């Protein structure tokens, strides 16, 4: 298995979204040109991304939407359920707990944790908030795979280490900090301030172009 | 100005985070090896990413933390304020409106919108929720640059077009859909379900390795 660039993994998620929508609309076949247009990348990029995982589609006839959707779900590990917990039940944690249809995407929310005794015991999105001291036992009982980490920035590294010690192997980090991931733990970022900064870069770069100036200064 | 890969832009945000933390800790100088370790990339990658924007640091002496932080802030467009609005005042929109210190990151939250008459007029995070019909006028008055788009998936494309028509040029999309961005509008994704799917991929790929099986099937 070659090393798969993280940008390819992100694009596979995008292709799967597009295929799911095509299938819902009853479209049976598609081509790399069409996927490329909808994903805002080149058709070469689509073919290159898919080629990491084998041969899909037929030259000239394109892809069968249902087959490629199923293959991408399998490649992305979405053909099995994942057990998830939210760590940090502030406003963002509460919003995620109430998010509709997380199950429909293959993620089963099994537990919610907070270090604040005032929050422990409260009901959020069908779950009862547990203290962080329950983490290890609950992680084992519920076979927790993934944590949505919504604690404040200054608490994120400590929580990450507690999650690793409890055997949780995947973390989606919402805090605006770069985590030092323990061995065997995979961290992805869902940090909206990083997203806002990327938007800032592109607006700024574009402004600079229009002004005839270079962002390189 | 060469084309900058989007992965480079994401890493610049990470380097800036690390430099900000170093500066807070009173560290005056750093090296590409140190930045690379903290960012979980190679030192070659750090030097390559920075080289797009000019020459920073001195061979053998590394980088002055304060200087490189300032340069990255300038490159990323964070040396000026951006005016932002939240579109979609459900639970996620509400959580974002209450997010502490968005200002400290250079983003000034100026308005909040919702299409639900029951939400219009309510106070959230110091703002009064406005109807979508106010968008064009408010966007002009407040010089809105960026929208945090937190509407349901099925409403995201229509809201994107309304934002583009109102002159908003940057969108951070939280909905789990691939938007067709109008000309002149830059869209970045802050979609947590895509983040969960990336975690799923890495856990699945890692499992497959441990099982001696290939994810390529």
Coordinates of C-alpha atoms in Angstrom, one line a residue:
Chain A
X1 CA 0.0 0.0 0.0
X2 CA 1.6 3.3 -1.0
X3 CA 1.5 6.3 1.2
X4 CA -1.7 8.2 0.5
X5 CA -1.4 12.0 0.6
X6 CA -3.8 13.5 3.2
X7 CA -5.1 15.8 0.4
X8 CA -6.2 12.7 -1.5
X9 CA -8.1 11.4 1.6
X10 CA -9.9 14.8 1.8
X11 CA -10.7 14.6 -1.9
X12 CA -12.1 11.1 -1.5
X13 CA -14.5 12.4 1.1
X14 CA -15.6 15.0 -1.5
X15 CA -16.0 12.5 -4.3
X16 CA -18.1 10.3 -2.0
X17 CA -20.3 13.3 -1.2
X18 CA -20.8 14.0 -4.9
X19 CA -21.5 10.3 -5.7
X20 CA -24.0 10.1 -2.8
X21 CA -25.9 13.1 -4.2
X22 CA -25.8 11.7 -7.8
X23 CA -27.2 8.4 -6.5
X24 CA -30.0 10.2 -4.6
X25 CA -30.9 12.0 -7.9
X26 CA -31.0 8.6 -9.6
X27 CA -27.9 9.2 -11.8
X28 CA -26.5 5.8 -12.7
X29 CA -23.1 6.6 -14.4
X30 CA -20.6 9.4 -14.1
X31 CA -17.2 10.3 -15.6
X32 CA -14.0 11.7 -14.1
X33 CA -14.6 14.9 -15.9
X34 CA -18.0 15.3 -14.1
X35 CA -16.6 14.4 -10.7
X36 CA -13.7 16.8 -11.3
X37 CA -16.0 19.7 -12.2
X38 CA -18.2 19.2 -9.1
X39 CA -15.1 18.7 -6.8
X40 CA -13.3 21.7 -8.4
X41 CA -10.2 19.7 -9.3
X42 CA -8.8 18.3 -12.6
X43 CA -10.0 15.0 -14.1
X44 CA -6.4 13.9 -14.0
X45 CA -6.5 14.5 -10.2
X46 CA -9.6 12.4 -9.8
X47 CA -8.1 9.5 -11.8
X48 CA -4.8 9.8 -9.9
X49 CA -6.6 9.8 -6.5
X50 CA -8.7 6.7 -7.3
X51 CA -5.7 4.9 -8.9
X52 CA -4.1 4.6 -5.4
X53 CA -6.8 2.1 -4.6
X54 CA -7.1 0.0 -7.7
X55 CA -9.0 0.2 -11.0
X56 CA -12.5 1.7 -11.1
X57 CA -14.6 2.4 -14.1
X58 CA -14.2 1.5 -17.7
X59 CA -12.3 3.6 -20.3
X60 CA -15.0 5.4 -22.3
X61 CA -17.9 4.3 -20.1
X62 CA -16.9 6.1 -16.9
X63 CA -18.0 4.9 -13.4
X64 CA -21.1 3.2 -12.2
X65 CA -22.2 5.6 -9.4
X66 CA -23.4 2.9 -7.0
X67 CA -20.3 0.8 -7.4
X68 CA -17.8 3.7 -7.0
X69 CA -19.8 5.0 -4.0
X70 CA -19.7 1.6 -2.3
X71 CA -15.9 1.3 -3.1
X72 CA -15.2 4.7 -1.6
X73 CA -17.3 3.9 1.5
X74 CA -15.2 0.8 1.9
X75 CA -11.9 2.6 1.3
X76 CA -12.8 5.3 3.9
X77 CA -13.8 2.7 6.5
X78 CA -17.5 3.7 6.4
X79 CA -18.7 0.2 5.7
X80 CA -18.5 -0.4 9.5
X81 CA -19.9 1.7 12.4
X82 CA -17.5 3.7 14.6
X83 CA -18.2 4.4 18.2
X84 CA -17.7 8.1 19.1
X85 CA -17.7 10.2 22.3
X86 CA -17.7 14.0 22.8
X87 CA -15.1 15.3 25.3
X88 CA -16.0 18.8 26.4
X89 CA -19.7 19.6 26.8
X90 CA -19.6 23.4 26.3
X91 CA -21.8 25.0 23.6
X92 CA -19.9 23.4 20.7
X93 CA -20.0 19.9 22.4
X94 CA -23.7 20.4 23.0
X95 CA -24.3 21.4 19.4
X96 CA -22.5 18.3 18.1
X97 CA -24.4 16.0 20.5
X98 CA -27.6 17.3 19.0
X99 CA -26.4 17.1 15.4
X100 CA -29.0 15.1 13.4
X101 CA -28.1 12.0 11.5
X102 CA -24.5 11.4 12.8
X103 CA -25.6 7.8 12.8
X104 CA -26.5 8.0 9.1
X105 CA -22.9 8.9 8.3
X106 CA -21.7 5.8 10.3
X107 CA -20.8 7.4 13.6
X108 CA -22.6 6.2 16.7
X109 CA -22.4 8.7 19.5
X110 CA -22.1 6.6 22.7
X111 CA -20.8 8.9 25.5
X112 CA -20.2 12.5 26.5
X113 CA -17.6 13.8 29.0
X114 CA -16.8 17.0 30.9
X115 CA -14.5 17.8 33.7
X116 CA -16.9 20.3 35.2
X117 CA -18.9 18.7 38.1
X118 CA -21.8 21.2 37.3
X119 CA -22.2 19.6 33.8
X120 CA -21.8 16.0 34.9
X121 CA -25.2 14.2 35.1
X122 CA -26.9 16.6 32.7
X123 CA -28.7 15.1 29.6
X124 CA -27.4 16.3 26.2
X125 CA -28.6 14.8 22.9
X126 CA -29.9 11.6 24.6
X127 CA -26.6 11.1 26.6
X128 CA -25.8 11.7 30.2
X129 CA -22.6 13.7 30.7
X130 CA -20.0 11.7 32.6
X131 CA -17.0 12.9 34.5
X132 CA -13.6 12.5 32.9
X133 CA -12.7 10.0 35.6
X134 CA -15.2 7.6 33.9
X135 CA -13.3 7.8 30.6
X136 CA -11.2 4.6 30.8
X137 CA -14.1 2.4 32.0
X138 CA -16.6 3.8 29.5
X139 CA -14.2 3.7 26.6
X140 CA -13.7 0.0 27.2
X141 CA -17.4 -0.8 27.8
X142 CA -18.6 1.2 24.7
X143 CA -15.6 0.2 22.6
X144 CA -15.0 3.9 21.8
X145 CA -13.0 4.5 18.6
X146 CA -13.1 8.2 18.1
X147 CA -13.4 11.3 20.3
X148 CA -14.7 14.7 19.2
X149 CA -12.5 16.9 21.3
X150 CA -14.3 20.2 22.1
X151 CA -12.5 21.2 25.3
X152 CA -10.8 24.7 25.6
X153 CA -7.4 25.0 23.9
X154 CA -5.5 24.9 27.2
X155 CA -7.1 21.5 28.2
X156 CA -6.7 19.8 24.8
X157 CA -3.3 18.1 25.2
X158 CA -4.2 16.7 28.7
X159 CA -7.5 15.3 27.3
X160 CA -5.7 13.8 24.3
X161 CA -3.3 11.9 26.6
X162 CA -6.3 10.7 28.7
X163 CA -8.0 9.5 25.6
X164 CA -4.9 7.7 24.4
X165 CA -4.5 6.0 27.8
X166 CA -8.1 4.9 27.5
X167 CA -7.5 3.3 24.2
X168 CA -9.3 5.8 21.9
X169 CA -7.3 5.8 18.7
X170 CA -8.9 8.6 16.7
X171 CA -9.4 12.2 17.7
X172 CA -11.2 15.0 15.8
X173 CA -9.7 18.1 17.4
X174 CA -11.9 21.3 17.5
X175 CA -9.5 23.3 19.7
X176 CA -7.2 25.9 18.0
X177 CA -4.0 24.1 19.0
X178 CA -1.6 21.7 17.4
X179 CA -1.8 18.5 19.5
X180 CA 1.2 16.3 20.1
X181 CA -0.5 12.9 19.2
X182 CA 0.5 10.0 21.3
X183 CA 1.8 6.9 19.5
X184 CA -1.0 4.9 17.9
X185 CA -3.5 7.8 18.0
X186 CA -4.5 9.6 14.8
X187 CA -5.6 13.3 15.1
X188 CA -7.5 15.3 12.5
X189 CA -8.4 18.9 12.9
X190 CA -11.9 20.4 12.7
X191 CA -10.7 23.7 13.9
X192 CA -12.9 26.5 12.5
X193 CA -10.3 29.3 13.3
X194 CA -7.8 27.5 11.0
X195 CA -10.5 27.4 8.4
X196 CA -11.2 31.1 8.8
X197 CA -7.4 31.7 8.5
X198 CA -7.4 29.8 5.2
X199 CA -10.2 32.0 3.9
X200 CA -8.3 35.0 5.1
X201 CA -5.2 33.9 3.1
X202 CA -7.2 33.5 -0.1
X203 CA -9.1 36.8 0.2
X204 CA -5.8 38.5 1.0
X205 CA -3.9 36.9 -1.9
X206 CA -6.7 37.7 -4.2
X207 CA -6.8 41.4 -3.0
X208 CA -3.1 41.6 -3.5
X209 CA -3.4 40.3 -7.1
X210 CA -6.1 42.9 -7.8
X211 CA -3.9 45.6 -6.4
X212 CA -1.1 44.5 -8.6
X213 CA 1.0 43.7 -5.5
X214 CA 2.4 40.4 -4.6
X215 CA 1.7 38.7 -1.3
X216 CA 5.3 37.7 -1.2
X217 CA 6.0 41.5 -0.5
Chain B
X1 CA 3.5 34.6 -7.5
X2 CA 3.5 30.8 -8.0
X3 CA 0.4 28.7 -7.3
X4 CA 0.5 27.8 -3.6
X5 CA -0.9 24.3 -2.8
X6 CA -3.8 24.3 -0.4
X7 CA -1.9 21.9 1.8
X8 CA 0.8 24.5 2.2
X9 CA -1.7 27.1 3.3
X10 CA -3.0 24.7 5.9
X11 CA 0.5 24.0 7.2
X12 CA 1.3 27.8 7.3
X13 CA -1.6 28.1 9.8
X14 CA -0.1 25.3 11.8
X15 CA 3.4 26.9 11.8
X16 CA 1.8 30.2 12.9
X17 CA 0.1 28.4 15.8
X18 CA 3.4 26.8 16.9
X19 CA 5.3 30.2 16.6
X20 CA 2.6 32.0 18.6
X21 CA 2.9 29.4 21.4
X22 CA 6.7 29.6 21.3
X23 CA 6.5 33.4 21.6
X24 CA 4.1 33.2 24.5
X25 CA 6.6 30.9 26.2
X26 CA 9.4 33.5 25.6
X27 CA 11.3 31.4 23.1
X28 CA 13.2 33.8 20.8
X29 CA 14.7 31.6 18.1
X30 CA 13.6 28.3 16.4
X31 CA 14.7 26.0 13.6
X32 CA 13.0 24.2 10.7
X33 CA 13.8 20.9 12.5
X34 CA 11.8 22.1 15.6
X35 CA 8.9 23.5 13.6
X36 CA 8.8 20.3 11.6
X37 CA 8.7 18.1 14.7
X38 CA 5.9 20.1 16.3
X39 CA 3.9 20.2 13.0
X40 CA 4.5 16.5 12.3
X41 CA 6.1 17.1 8.9
X42 CA 9.6 17.0 7.6
X43 CA 12.1 19.9 7.9
X44 CA 12.3 19.9 4.1
X45 CA 8.6 20.5 4.0
X46 CA 8.8 23.4 6.3
X47 CA 11.6 25.0 4.3
X48 CA 9.8 24.3 1.0
X49 CA 6.5 25.8 2.3
X50 CA 8.2 29.0 3.5
X51 CA 10.3 29.3 0.3
X52 CA 7.2 30.1 -1.7
X53 CA 7.0 33.4 0.1
X54 CA 10.7 34.5 0.2
X55 CA 13.7 34.0 2.4
X56 CA 13.2 33.7 6.1
X57 CA 15.8 32.9 8.7
X58 CA 19.6 32.5 8.5
X59 CA 21.4 29.3 7.6
X60 CA 22.7 27.8 10.8
X61 CA 20.9 30.4 13.0
X62 CA 17.3 29.4 12.3
X63 CA 14.4 31.8 12.5
X64 CA 13.7 34.7 14.9
X65 CA 10.3 33.6 16.3
X66 CA 8.8 37.1 16.4
X67 CA 9.9 37.9 12.9
X68 CA 8.6 34.7 11.3
X69 CA 5.3 35.0 13.3
X70 CA 4.8 38.5 11.9
X71 CA 5.7 37.4 8.4
X72 CA 3.2 34.5 8.5
X73 CA 0.5 36.7 9.9
X74 CA 1.1 39.1 7.0
X75 CA 1.2 36.2 4.4
X76 CA -2.1 34.8 5.8
X77 CA -3.8 38.2 5.7
X78 CA -4.1 38.4 9.5
X79 CA -2.4 41.8 9.8
X80 CA -5.8 43.3 9.0
X81 CA -9.2 42.7 10.5
X82 CA -11.9 40.8 8.6
X83 CA -15.6 41.4 9.1
X84 CA -17.5 38.2 9.5
X85 CA -21.2 37.1 9.8
X86 CA -22.8 33.9 10.8
X87 CA -25.5 32.6 8.5
X88 CA -27.8 30.0 10.2
X89 CA -28.4 30.5 13.9
X90 CA -29.1 26.9 14.9
X91 CA -27.1 25.3 17.8
X92 CA -23.8 25.4 15.9
X93 CA -24.3 29.0 14.8
X94 CA -25.1 29.9 18.4
X95 CA -22.0 28.2 19.7
X96 CA -19.9 30.0 17.1
X97 CA -21.4 33.4 18.0
X98 CA -20.5 32.8 21.7
X99 CA -16.9 31.6 20.8
X100 CA -14.5 33.6 22.9
X101 CA -11.7 35.6 21.4
X102 CA -12.7 35.4 17.7
X103 CA -11.5 39.0 17.7
X104 CA -8.1 38.0 19.0
X105 CA -7.6 35.9 15.9
X106 CA -8.5 38.9 13.6
X107 CA -12.1 38.1 12.9
X108 CA -14.7 40.6 13.9
X109 CA -18.2 39.2 14.2
X110 CA -20.6 41.8 12.9
X111 CA -23.9 40.1 12.0
X112 CA -26.0 37.0 12.4
X113 CA -28.7 35.8 10.0
X114 CA -31.4 33.2 9.9
X115 CA -34.4 32.5 7.6
X116 CA -36.6 31.4 10.5
X117 CA -38.9 34.3 11.6
X118 CA -38.9 32.7 15.1
X119 CA -35.2 33.3 15.5
X120 CA -35.1 36.8 13.9
X121 CA -34.7 39.5 16.6
X122 CA -33.3 37.2 19.3
X123 CA -29.9 38.1 20.8
X124 CA -27.0 35.8 20.4
X125 CA -23.4 36.5 21.4
X126 CA -24.0 40.3 21.5
X127 CA -25.7 40.3 18.1
X128 CA -29.4 40.5 17.1
X129 CA -30.4 37.9 14.6
X130 CA -31.5 39.4 11.3
X131 CA -33.6 38.0 8.5
X132 CA -31.9 36.8 5.3
X133 CA -33.7 39.6 3.5
X134 CA -31.4 42.1 5.3
X135 CA -28.3 40.4 4.0
X136 CA -27.4 42.6 1.1
X137 CA -27.9 45.9 3.0
X138 CA -26.1 44.7 6.1
X139 CA -23.2 43.2 4.1
X140 CA -22.7 46.6 2.5
X141 CA -23.0 48.6 5.7
X142 CA -20.8 46.3 7.8
X143 CA -18.4 45.6 4.9
X144 CA -18.8 41.9 5.4
X145 CA -15.9 39.9 4.1
X146 CA -16.5 36.3 5.3
X147 CA -19.6 34.2 6.2
X148 CA -19.6 31.3 8.6
X149 CA -22.2 29.2 6.9
X150 CA -24.1 27.0 9.4
X151 CA -27.4 26.4 7.6
X152 CA -28.7 22.9 7.0
X153 CA -27.2 21.0 4.1
X154 CA -30.2 21.5 1.8
X155 CA -30.1 25.3 2.3
X156 CA -26.3 25.8 1.8
X157 CA -26.2 26.4 -1.9
X158 CA -29.0 28.9 -2.0
X159 CA -27.4 30.8 1.0
X160 CA -24.0 30.7 -0.9
X161 CA -25.6 32.4 -3.9
X162 CA -27.3 35.0 -1.7
X163 CA -23.9 35.7 0.0
X164 CA -22.2 36.1 -3.4
X165 CA -24.9 38.5 -4.6
X166 CA -24.4 40.5 -1.4
X167 CA -20.6 40.8 -2.1
X168 CA -19.4 38.5 0.5
X169 CA -16.2 36.9 -0.9
X170 CA -15.2 34.3 1.6
X171 CA -17.3 31.4 3.0
X172 CA -16.4 28.9 5.7
X173 CA -18.9 26.1 5.0
X174 CA -19.9 23.9 8.0
X175 CA -22.6 22.0 6.0
X176 CA -21.8 18.5 4.8
X177 CA -22.2 19.4 1.1
X178 CA -19.8 20.4 -1.7
X179 CA -20.8 23.9 -2.6
X180 CA -20.6 25.2 -6.2
X181 CA -18.8 28.5 -5.4
X182 CA -19.9 31.5 -7.5
X183 CA -17.1 33.3 -9.4
X184 CA -15.0 35.6 -7.1
X185 CA -16.1 33.7 -3.9
X186 CA -13.7 31.5 -2.1
X187 CA -15.1 28.5 -0.1
X188 CA -13.3 26.6 2.6
X189 CA -14.7 23.6 4.5
X190 CA -15.1 23.3 8.3
X191 CA -17.3 20.3 8.0
X192 CA -16.9 18.0 11.0
X193 CA -18.4 15.0 9.2
X194 CA -15.7 15.2 6.6
X195 CA -13.2 15.4 9.5
X196 CA -14.7 12.3 11.1
X197 CA -14.5 10.5 7.8
X198 CA -10.8 11.3 7.5
X199 CA -10.3 9.8 11.0
X200 CA -12.3 6.8 9.9
X201 CA -10.0 6.3 6.9
X202 CA -6.9 6.4 9.0
X203 CA -8.2 4.1 11.7
X204 CA -9.5 1.7 9.0
X205 CA -6.2 1.8 7.0
X206 CA -4.3 1.2 10.2
X207 CA -6.5 -1.7 11.2
X208 CA -6.1 -3.2 7.8
X209 CA -2.3 -3.0 8.2
X210 CA -2.4 -4.7 11.5
X211 CA -4.6 -7.5 10.1
X212 CA -2.1 -7.9 7.3
X213 CA -4.8 -7.0 4.8
X214 CA -4.6 -4.1 2.3
X215 CA -7.3 -1.4 2.2
X216 CA -7.0 -1.7 -1.6
X217 CA -8.8 -5.0 -1.2

